[in-house]
Coordinates of C-alpha atoms in Angstrom, one line a residue:
X317 CA 105.3 139.8 178.6
X318 CA 105.0 140.7 175.0
X319 CA 103.0 138.4 172.8
X320 CA 104.9 139.0 169.7
X321 CA 103.5 135.9 168.1
X322 CA 101.7 132.7 169.0
X323 CA 104.0 131.0 171.6
X324 CA 105.0 127.4 171.5
X325 CA 102.2 126.4 173.9
X326 CA 99.7 128.5 171.9
X327 CA 100.4 126.6 168.7
X328 CA 100.1 123.3 170.5
X329 CA 97.0 124.1 172.5
X330 CA 95.2 125.2 169.3
X331 CA 92.1 127.0 170.4
X332 CA 90.1 128.8 167.7
X333 CA 90.0 132.5 168.5
X334 CA 87.8 134.5 166.2
X335 CA 88.1 137.5 168.5
X336 CA 86.3 140.7 168.1
X337 CA 89.1 143.1 167.2
X338 CA 90.8 144.4 170.3
X339 CA 90.5 148.1 170.8
X340 CA 92.0 150.8 173.0
X341 CA 90.1 151.5 176.1
X342 CA 87.5 154.2 175.8
X343 CA 89.1 157.5 177.0
X344 CA 92.6 156.2 176.3
X345 CA 92.7 156.5 172.5
X346 CA 96.2 156.4 171.2
X347 CA 97.6 159.5 169.7
X348 CA 97.6 159.5 165.9
X349 CA 100.8 158.2 164.3
X350 CA 100.0 160.5 161.3
X351 CA 102.5 163.1 162.4
X352 CA 105.0 160.7 163.9
X353 CA 108.1 159.7 161.9
X354 CA 109.4 156.2 162.3
X355 CA 112.9 156.1 163.6
X356 CA 115.4 153.5 164.6
X357 CA 116.7 153.2 168.1
X358 CA 115.7 153.3 171.8
X359 CA 115.2 150.5 174.3
X360 CA 111.9 148.8 175.1
X361 CA 111.6 147.5 178.7
X362 CA 109.0 145.1 180.1
X363 CA 108.8 142.8 183.0
X364 CA 108.5 139.0 183.4
X365 CA 107.1 137.5 186.6
X366 CA 109.1 134.3 186.0
X367 CA 112.7 133.6 185.0
X368 CA 113.0 131.8 181.7
X369 CA 113.8 128.1 182.0
X370 CA 115.3 127.3 178.7
X371 CA 115.9 129.3 175.5
X372 CA 115.8 126.3 173.3
X373 CA 112.1 126.2 172.1
X374 CA 112.0 122.5 171.8
X375 CA 112.6 122.2 175.6
X376 CA 110.8 125.2 176.9
X377 CA 107.3 124.8 178.4
X378 CA 106.9 128.2 180.2
X379 CA 105.7 131.5 178.8
X380 CA 108.8 133.4 180.0
X381 CA 111.0 131.3 177.8
X382 CA 108.6 131.2 174.9
X383 CA 108.2 135.0 174.8
X384 CA 111.9 135.5 174.3
X385 CA 112.2 132.6 171.9
X386 CA 109.5 134.2 169.8
X387 CA 111.8 137.2 169.1
X388 CA 114.9 135.1 168.5
X389 CA 113.6 132.3 166.3
X390 CA 111.2 131.9 163.4
X391 CA 108.9 129.1 162.2
X392 CA 108.0 128.1 158.6
X393 CA 104.6 129.7 159.1
X394 CA 102.9 132.0 161.6
X395 CA 99.5 133.5 162.4
X396 CA 98.9 137.0 161.1
X397 CA 97.0 139.8 162.8
X398 CA 93.7 138.2 161.7
X399 CA 94.8 134.7 162.9
X400 CA 95.3 133.5 159.4
X401 CA 98.3 131.4 158.5
X402 CA 101.0 133.2 156.5
X403 CA 104.6 132.4 155.5
X404 CA 107.5 133.2 157.7
X405 CA 110.7 131.2 156.8
X406 CA 108.6 129.6 154.1
X407 CA 107.7 132.0 151.2
X408 CA 104.9 129.8 150.1
X409 CA 103.7 126.2 150.2
X410 CA 101.7 123.7 148.1
X411 CA 99.2 121.2 149.5
X412 CA 98.4 118.1 147.6
X413 CA 94.7 117.5 146.6
X414 CA 94.4 114.6 149.1
X415 CA 95.8 116.9 151.9
X416 CA 98.6 114.4 152.6
X417 CA 101.6 116.3 151.3
X418 CA 102.8 119.8 152.0
X419 CA 105.7 121.2 150.0
X420 CA 107.3 124.3 151.6
X421 CA 109.3 126.8 149.5
X422 CA 111.8 128.4 151.8
X423 CA 113.1 132.0 151.8
X424 CA 116.5 132.5 150.3
X425 CA 119.2 134.7 151.8
X426 CA 118.1 134.2 155.4
X427 CA 121.0 133.9 157.8
X428 CA 121.4 132.6 161.3
X429 CA 122.5 135.2 163.8
X430 CA 126.1 133.9 163.6
X431 CA 126.1 134.5 159.8
X432 CA 125.5 130.9 158.6
X433 CA 122.9 130.4 155.9
X434 CA 119.5 129.0 156.7
X435 CA 118.5 126.0 154.5
X436 CA 116.2 123.1 154.4
X437 CA 118.8 121.1 156.2
X438 CA 117.9 123.1 159.3
X439 CA 114.3 122.3 158.9
X440 CA 115.0 118.6 158.4
X441 CA 117.3 118.6 161.5
X442 CA 114.7 120.3 163.6
X443 CA 112.0 117.8 162.5
X444 CA 114.2 114.8 163.3
X445 CA 115.1 116.3 166.7
X446 CA 111.4 116.6 167.6
X447 CA 110.7 113.0 166.8
X448 CA 113.9 111.7 168.4
X449 CA 112.8 109.6 171.5
X450 CA 115.9 110.9 173.3
X451 CA 114.6 114.5 173.1
X452 CA 112.7 115.4 176.2
X453 CA 110.0 117.5 174.5
X454 CA 106.3 117.9 175.1
X455 CA 105.8 118.9 171.5
X456 CA 106.6 115.8 169.4
X457 CA 103.1 114.6 168.7
X458 CA 102.4 116.7 165.6
X459 CA 105.7 115.6 164.0
X460 CA 105.2 112.0 164.7
X461 CA 102.2 112.2 162.3
X462 CA 104.6 112.7 159.4
X463 CA 105.2 109.5 157.4
X464 CA 108.0 110.9 155.3
X465 CA 110.1 114.1 155.2
X466 CA 112.6 115.1 152.5
X467 CA 114.7 118.1 151.5
X468 CA 115.2 117.7 147.8
X469 CA 117.2 120.9 147.6
X470 CA 118.4 123.7 149.9
X471 CA 115.1 125.7 149.7
X472 CA 112.5 123.0 149.5
X473 CA 111.1 120.9 152.4
X474 CA 108.4 118.4 151.9
X475 CA 106.4 116.3 154.4
X476 CA 103.9 113.5 153.7
X477 CA 101.3 112.2 156.1
X478 CA 99.9 108.7 156.0
X479 CA 96.5 110.0 157.2
X480 CA 94.8 113.4 156.9
X481 CA 96.0 115.7 159.7
X482 CA 94.0 118.9 160.1
X483 CA 96.5 120.8 162.3
X484 CA 99.4 119.9 159.9
X485 CA 100.1 123.3 158.3
X486 CA 99.8 125.3 161.6
X487 CA 102.2 122.8 163.3
X488 CA 105.0 124.1 161.2
X489 CA 104.9 127.4 163.2
X490 CA 107.4 125.6 165.5
X491 CA 110.7 127.3 165.9
X492 CA 113.4 126.1 163.5
X493 CA 116.8 125.3 165.1
X494 CA 120.3 125.7 163.7
X495 CA 121.7 122.3 162.6
X496 CA 125.3 123.5 162.4
X497 CA 125.3 124.4 166.1
X498 CA 123.3 121.5 167.5
X499 CA 124.1 118.5 165.4
X500 CA 126.0 115.9 167.4
X501 CA 125.4 117.6 170.7
X502 CA 122.9 116.2 173.2
X503 CA 120.1 118.7 173.2
X504 CA 119.9 119.0 177.0
X505 CA 123.6 119.9 177.2
X506 CA 123.6 122.6 174.4
X507 CA 124.9 126.0 175.4
X508 CA 122.1 127.4 173.3
X509 CA 119.8 126.8 176.2
X510 CA 121.2 130.0 177.7
X511 CA 122.7 131.6 174.6
X512 CA 120.2 131.1 171.7
X513 CA 121.1 131.7 168.1
X514 CA 118.1 132.0 165.7
X515 CA 117.0 133.7 162.5
X516 CA 114.6 136.1 164.2
X517 CA 114.2 139.8 164.4
X518 CA 116.2 140.1 167.6
X519 CA 119.6 138.7 168.6
X520 CA 120.2 137.4 172.1
X521 CA 122.9 139.4 173.9
X522 CA 122.6 138.8 177.7
X523 CA 121.0 136.8 180.4
X524 CA 121.7 137.8 184.0
X525 CA 119.9 135.2 186.2
X526 CA 117.3 136.6 188.4
X527 CA 117.6 140.1 186.8
X528 CA 117.1 140.4 183.1
X529 CA 117.4 139.0 179.5
X530 CA 118.4 141.4 176.7
X531 CA 118.0 141.0 173.0
X532 CA 119.0 143.5 170.3
X533 CA 117.7 144.3 166.8
X534 CA 118.9 142.0 164.0
X535 CA 120.2 144.4 161.4
X536 CA 120.0 141.7 158.7
X537 CA 116.5 140.4 159.5
X538 CA 114.8 139.2 156.3
X539 CA 111.7 141.3 157.0
X540 CA 113.7 144.4 157.7
X541 CA 115.5 145.6 160.8
X542 CA 113.2 146.2 163.8
X543 CA 112.8 149.9 164.7
X544 CA 113.5 149.3 168.4
X545 CA 117.2 148.7 169.0
X546 CA 116.9 146.7 172.2
X547 CA 114.3 144.8 174.2
X548 CA 115.0 144.2 177.9
X549 CA 113.0 141.6 179.9
X550 CA 113.4 142.4 183.6
X551 CA 112.6 139.5 186.0
X552 CA 110.2 141.1 188.6
X553 CA 108.1 138.4 190.4
X554 CA 105.7 140.9 191.9
X555 CA 103.1 142.7 189.9
X556 CA 102.7 145.5 192.3
X557 CA 106.4 146.2 192.0
X558 CA 106.1 146.1 188.2
X559 CA 103.3 148.7 188.4
X560 CA 105.4 151.1 190.5
X561 CA 108.2 150.8 188.0
X562 CA 105.8 151.4 185.1
X563 CA 104.5 154.6 186.8
X564 CA 108.1 155.7 187.4
X565 CA 108.9 155.3 183.7
X566 CA 111.2 152.3 184.2
X567 CA 108.9 149.9 182.2
X568 CA 107.2 150.5 178.9
X569 CA 104.7 147.7 179.0
X570 CA 102.9 145.4 181.4
X571 CA 99.7 143.5 181.7
X572 CA 97.6 145.4 184.3
X573 CA 95.6 143.6 187.0
X574 CA 91.9 144.4 187.1
X575 CA 92.3 146.7 190.1
X576 CA 95.2 148.5 188.5
X577 CA 93.2 148.9 185.3
X578 CA 90.0 150.1 187.1
X579 CA 91.2 152.2 190.0
X580 CA 94.9 153.0 189.8
X581 CA 95.3 154.2 186.2
X582 CA 92.2 156.5 186.0
X583 CA 94.1 159.8 186.1
X584 CA 95.0 162.4 183.5
X585 CA 98.6 162.1 184.4
X586 CA 98.6 158.4 183.6
X587 CA 96.6 159.0 180.4
X588 CA 99.2 161.4 179.2
X589 CA 101.9 158.8 179.5
X590 CA 100.3 155.5 178.6
X591 CA 97.7 153.9 176.4
X592 CA 95.5 151.2 177.8
X593 CA 93.9 148.3 175.8
X594 CA 91.2 145.8 176.7
X595 CA 90.0 142.7 175.0
X596 CA 89.0 139.1 175.9
X597 CA 92.2 137.2 176.5
X598 CA 93.5 134.2 174.6
X599 CA 93.4 132.1 177.8
X600 CA 91.4 130.6 180.6
X601 CA 92.1 129.9 184.3
X602 CA 91.3 126.6 185.9
X603 CA 91.5 124.5 189.0
X604 CA 93.0 121.2 188.0
X605 CA 92.8 118.0 190.0
X606 CA 95.5 115.5 190.1
X607 CA 93.6 112.4 189.1
X608 CA 96.3 110.1 190.5
X609 CA 95.2 111.2 194.0
X610 CA 92.5 108.8 195.4
X611 CA 90.4 111.7 196.6
X612 CA 89.8 113.0 193.0
X613 CA 89.2 109.6 191.4
X614 CA 85.5 110.0 192.2
X615 CA 83.8 112.2 189.7
X616 CA 81.1 113.2 192.3
X617 CA 83.8 114.9 194.4
X618 CA 85.1 116.9 191.4
X619 CA 81.6 117.9 190.5
X620 CA 80.8 118.8 194.1
X621 CA 83.8 121.1 194.3
X622 CA 82.7 122.8 191.1
X623 CA 79.2 123.4 192.6
X624 CA 80.9 124.9 195.7
X625 CA 82.8 127.5 193.7
X626 CA 81.0 130.8 193.0
X627 CA 82.6 131.8 189.6
X628 CA 80.6 135.0 189.4
X629 CA 82.0 136.0 192.8
X630 CA 85.5 135.5 191.5
X631 CA 84.8 137.4 188.3
X632 CA 83.4 140.3 190.3
X633 CA 85.7 140.2 193.2
X634 CA 89.0 139.3 191.6
X635 CA 88.6 140.4 188.0
X636 CA 86.3 143.4 188.9
X637 CA 83.9 142.2 186.2
X638 CA 86.6 142.1 183.5
X639 CA 86.0 138.5 182.4
X640 CA 83.6 135.7 181.7
X641 CA 82.9 132.3 183.3
X642 CA 84.6 129.5 181.5
X643 CA 82.8 126.2 180.8
X644 CA 85.5 124.4 178.9
X645 CA 88.8 124.9 177.0
X646 CA 87.4 127.1 174.3
X647 CA 86.6 130.8 174.3
X648 CA 82.9 131.7 174.2
X649 CA 83.2 133.7 171.0
X650 CA 84.7 130.9 168.8
X651 CA 83.0 128.6 166.3
X652 CA 84.2 125.5 168.3
X653 CA 82.6 126.6 171.6
X654 CA 79.7 124.5 172.8
X655 CA 77.3 126.6 174.8
X656 CA 75.1 123.6 175.8
X657 CA 77.4 121.7 178.1
X658 CA 76.6 120.9 181.7
X659 CA 77.1 123.9 183.9
X660 CA 77.9 124.2 187.6
X661 CA 76.2 127.3 189.0
X662 CA 77.1 128.1 192.6
X663 CA 75.0 125.6 194.7
X664 CA 76.5 124.6 198.0
X665 CA 73.6 122.3 198.8
X666 CA 74.2 120.4 195.7
X667 CA 77.9 120.2 196.6
X668 CA 77.1 118.8 200.0
X669 CA 74.6 116.3 198.6
X670 CA 77.2 115.0 196.0
X671 CA 79.8 114.7 198.7
X672 CA 77.4 112.8 200.9
X673 CA 76.6 110.5 198.0
X674 CA 80.3 109.8 197.7
X675 CA 80.5 108.8 201.3
X676 CA 81.8 112.0 202.9
X677 CA 80.1 113.0 206.2
X678 CA 81.0 115.0 209.3
X679 CA 81.1 112.2 211.8
X680 CA 82.8 114.0 214.6
X681 CA 81.1 117.4 214.3
X682 CA 84.2 119.5 213.6
X683 CA 82.8 121.0 210.4
X684 CA 85.0 119.0 208.1
X685 CA 83.7 116.0 206.2
X686 CA 85.4 112.7 206.7
X687 CA 85.4 109.2 205.3
X688 CA 86.9 106.0 206.8
X689 CA 88.6 108.2 209.5
X690 CA 90.2 110.6 207.0
X691 CA 89.2 114.2 206.7
X692 CA 88.3 115.7 203.4
X693 CA 91.3 117.9 202.9
X694 CA 93.8 118.8 200.2
X695 CA 96.3 121.5 199.1
X696 CA 96.0 123.8 196.1
X697 CA 99.2 125.1 194.7
X698 CA 99.7 128.1 192.4
X699 CA 102.6 130.2 191.2
X700 CA 104.1 133.2 192.9
X701 CA 103.6 136.6 191.2
X702 CA 100.1 136.0 189.9
X703 CA 97.8 137.8 192.3
X704 CA 94.6 136.9 190.4
X705 CA 95.3 133.2 190.9
X706 CA 96.2 133.7 194.6
X707 CA 93.1 135.7 195.3
X708 CA 91.0 133.1 193.4
X709 CA 92.5 130.4 195.5
X710 CA 91.6 132.3 198.7
X711 CA 88.0 132.8 197.7
X712 CA 87.7 129.1 196.8
X713 CA 89.3 128.1 200.0
X714 CA 86.6 129.9 202.0
X715 CA 83.7 128.4 199.8
X716 CA 85.1 124.9 200.2
X717 CA 85.3 125.3 204.0
X718 CA 81.6 126.2 204.0
X719 CA 80.7 122.8 202.5
X720 CA 83.0 120.9 204.8
X721 CA 86.2 120.7 202.8
X722 CA 89.5 121.8 204.3
X723 CA 91.9 123.3 201.8
X724 CA 95.4 124.8 202.2
X725 CA 96.7 127.2 199.6
X726 CA 100.4 127.1 198.8
X727 CA 102.1 129.7 196.6
X728 CA 105.4 128.6 195.0
X729 CA 108.1 130.4 193.0
X730 CA 107.6 129.8 189.3
X731 CA 110.7 127.7 188.5
X732 CA 110.2 125.4 191.5
X733 CA 106.5 125.3 190.9
X734 CA 107.1 123.7 187.5
X735 CA 110.1 121.5 188.2
X736 CA 109.3 120.2 191.7
X737 CA 105.5 120.1 191.6
X738 CA 103.8 120.2 188.2
X739 CA 106.4 118.2 186.2
X740 CA 107.0 115.9 189.2
X741 CA 103.2 115.3 189.7
X742 CA 103.7 116.4 193.3
X743 CA 100.4 118.1 193.9
X744 CA 96.8 117.6 194.9
X745 CA 95.3 120.4 192.8
X746 CA 96.6 123.5 191.0
X747 CA 95.4 126.8 189.8
X748 CA 96.9 127.4 186.4
X749 CA 95.9 128.7 182.9
X750 CA 96.2 127.7 179.3
X751 CA 96.4 130.0 176.4
X752 CA 95.0 129.1 173.0
X753 CA 95.8 129.5 169.3
X754 CA 93.9 129.4 166.1
X755 CA 93.3 125.5 166.0
X756 CA 91.0 123.5 168.2
X757 CA 93.1 120.4 168.5
X758 CA 93.6 119.6 172.3
X759 CA 95.4 116.3 171.9
X760 CA 98.5 117.3 173.8
X761 CA 96.6 118.4 176.9
X762 CA 93.8 115.7 177.1
X763 CA 94.9 112.5 175.3
X764 CA 95.7 109.7 177.7
X765 CA 99.1 109.1 175.9
X766 CA 100.3 112.6 177.1
X767 CA 100.6 111.9 180.8
X768 CA 104.4 111.3 180.9
X769 CA 107.0 113.5 182.6
X770 CA 107.0 117.1 181.3
X771 CA 104.0 116.3 179.1
X772 CA 100.9 118.5 179.2
X773 CA 98.3 116.1 180.5
X774 CA 99.9 116.3 184.0
X775 CA 96.6 115.8 185.8
X776 CA 96.5 112.3 184.3
X777 CA 93.1 112.5 182.7
X778 CA 92.2 109.3 180.8
X779 CA 89.0 108.8 178.9
X780 CA 88.7 106.3 176.0
X781 CA 85.9 108.3 174.2
X782 CA 87.9 111.6 174.5
X783 CA 90.9 109.8 173.1
X784 CA 88.8 108.7 170.1
X785 CA 87.3 112.1 169.6
X786 CA 90.7 113.9 169.7
X787 CA 92.1 111.4 167.2
X788 CA 89.1 111.8 164.9
X789 CA 89.1 115.6 165.2
X790 CA 92.7 116.0 164.0
X791 CA 91.8 113.8 161.0
X792 CA 88.8 115.9 160.0
X793 CA 89.0 119.0 157.8
X794 CA 85.3 119.8 157.4
X795 CA 84.5 122.5 160.0
X796 CA 80.9 121.3 160.5
X797 CA 82.0 117.8 161.2
X798 CA 84.8 119.0 163.4
X799 CA 82.3 121.1 165.3
X800 CA 80.3 118.0 166.2
X801 CA 83.4 116.2 167.4
X802 CA 84.6 118.9 169.6
X803 CA 81.0 119.6 170.9
X804 CA 81.0 116.1 172.2
X805 CA 84.5 116.5 173.6
X806 CA 83.4 119.5 175.6
X807 CA 80.3 117.6 176.9
X808 CA 82.5 114.9 178.3
X809 CA 84.9 117.4 180.0
X810 CA 81.9 119.2 181.5
X811 CA 80.5 116.0 182.9
X812 CA 83.8 114.6 184.2
X813 CA 85.2 117.9 185.6
X814 CA 88.9 117.0 185.5
X815 CA 89.3 120.7 185.7
X816 CA 86.9 123.2 187.2
X817 CA 87.0 125.7 184.4
X818 CA 86.9 129.1 186.2
X819 CA 87.1 132.1 184.0
X820 CA 88.3 133.8 180.8
X821 CA 89.8 137.1 181.8
X822 CA 90.2 140.2 179.7
X823 CA 93.7 141.1 178.6
X824 CA 94.6 144.5 179.9
X825 CA 97.9 145.6 178.4
X826 CA 99.3 149.1 178.8
X827 CA 102.0 150.7 176.6
X828 CA 104.0 153.9 177.0
X829 CA 102.6 156.6 174.7
X830 CA 106.0 157.2 173.2
X831 CA 105.6 153.8 171.4
X832 CA 104.0 154.3 168.0
X833 CA 103.0 151.9 165.2
X834 CA 100.7 149.8 167.4
X835 CA 97.9 148.2 165.4
X836 CA 95.1 146.5 167.5
X837 CA 93.8 143.4 165.7
X838 CA 92.2 140.0 166.5
X839 CA 95.6 138.7 167.3
X840 CA 96.2 141.3 169.9
X841 CA 98.4 144.4 169.8
X842 CA 101.9 142.9 169.4
X843 CA 101.6 141.0 166.1
X844 CA 103.6 143.8 164.4
X845 CA 106.1 144.4 167.2
X846 CA 109.0 144.8 164.9
X847 CA 107.2 147.8 163.4
X848 CA 106.8 149.6 166.8
X849 CA 109.0 152.7 167.0
X850 CA 109.8 155.7 169.1
X851 CA 110.2 159.0 167.2
X852 CA 113.7 160.5 167.7
X853 CA 112.5 163.4 169.8
X854 CA 110.8 161.0 172.2
X855 CA 113.6 158.4 172.6
X856 CA 114.8 157.9 176.2
X857 CA 117.9 155.7 175.9
X858 CA 121.3 156.1 174.3
X859 CA 121.7 154.5 171.0

């Protein structure tokens, strides 16, 4: 789905991403926009593997919801194409010399999609909603750091922290919600969950469950009306089906799989109709262990499983070489990345030795290790529609079998995967991924206080030193000092292996050539989505 801006999860995961600028794939250089004339109109169609769960950003934890919310709502700030903070609903801000107070100066004349004026009362309401203990959100932590908030007039909002908080400014990229529509209504019962009303560049118009979500250009958007009239997100759980629709001209955008990128789009016919791009993604894929399960409480078992996995085999076989091995939660080309952590090269003998040390032996000769009469077996779950994760699971399943570990792989529809398994803690291990933003704070994923229902530390990792480091890191502004803190944090994760960090894949988006105005940058290709356009002579859909 379109990454118009940093999603809710991206802001909260906060990984520094000093990317080398993304570029079109060689041989697929976009046609020059020099002779193209911007025009309003046309419909942009893309596919979503999963159905949105909730179109209230405060409650949404999935990417499908966050993508749409990113077009409907705004934050006070956002990250620009170079991953620098800039104003969105805030025109500017002042930070006190002691870094404890931020005063936001809000834009005037901004209106909600129903015509009501946007004011500081909406910001104050949203802030209070996040810190309300009755609000079931995973994103409250940053706002609980605020000691005092005030709105001295309609266009000024001020927050004061009792301690320095390095992620403070970036945290206000959270989507602002309309007070006049939500005040006095339990947030979980609001109709805005399915019919959102924001201040953003696109206005929600339709959600047909299991089929599509439609938004249309906001003619009164404060940054100017988007050129595209309409954006349609079609719910298509299968990536192969998405690709067939793309080739038939029924989709304008999708993220290609490596095999689609390498072998199925290498034709002149495809090149004439589409532009391909390639750059290291903002995310990593991991195998996460539910540390509430007795099997995974022994660190030696987790380390053994990591040694049993051939990451390079996965990168070559699944990603077709379009990726890099992951060693922790930060991308290799970022200042916060620690290249010196403990690594787990493929070593099945080391895996067997560690399992034996932990008391697992094949006592009955069936090829599966056992202990106290119990076989060493567990189930890995992952989500339907993500072939890379499924194929990764199949390869790991075979490698685990070779060291005496019996693993089942279960693929589950996305909504049920989240609700009935991840949020419920009803799993042994899972293959998932996190995406990162321009801030290294990892508190929400790894701090031991974030293991509650619908919170992000759903594997229940608890480590006192990690807690201390995460708390210290968010209080430190000096980059050199922060680097030392997060270096140690990565060392502990590498030693403990609560995840087996698998790979950082390359992002492989493809866009129909009739779309112009695309500007590759460190933030990706969709940072300026509202400026994408289709010249009149190339428009396909009725206005």
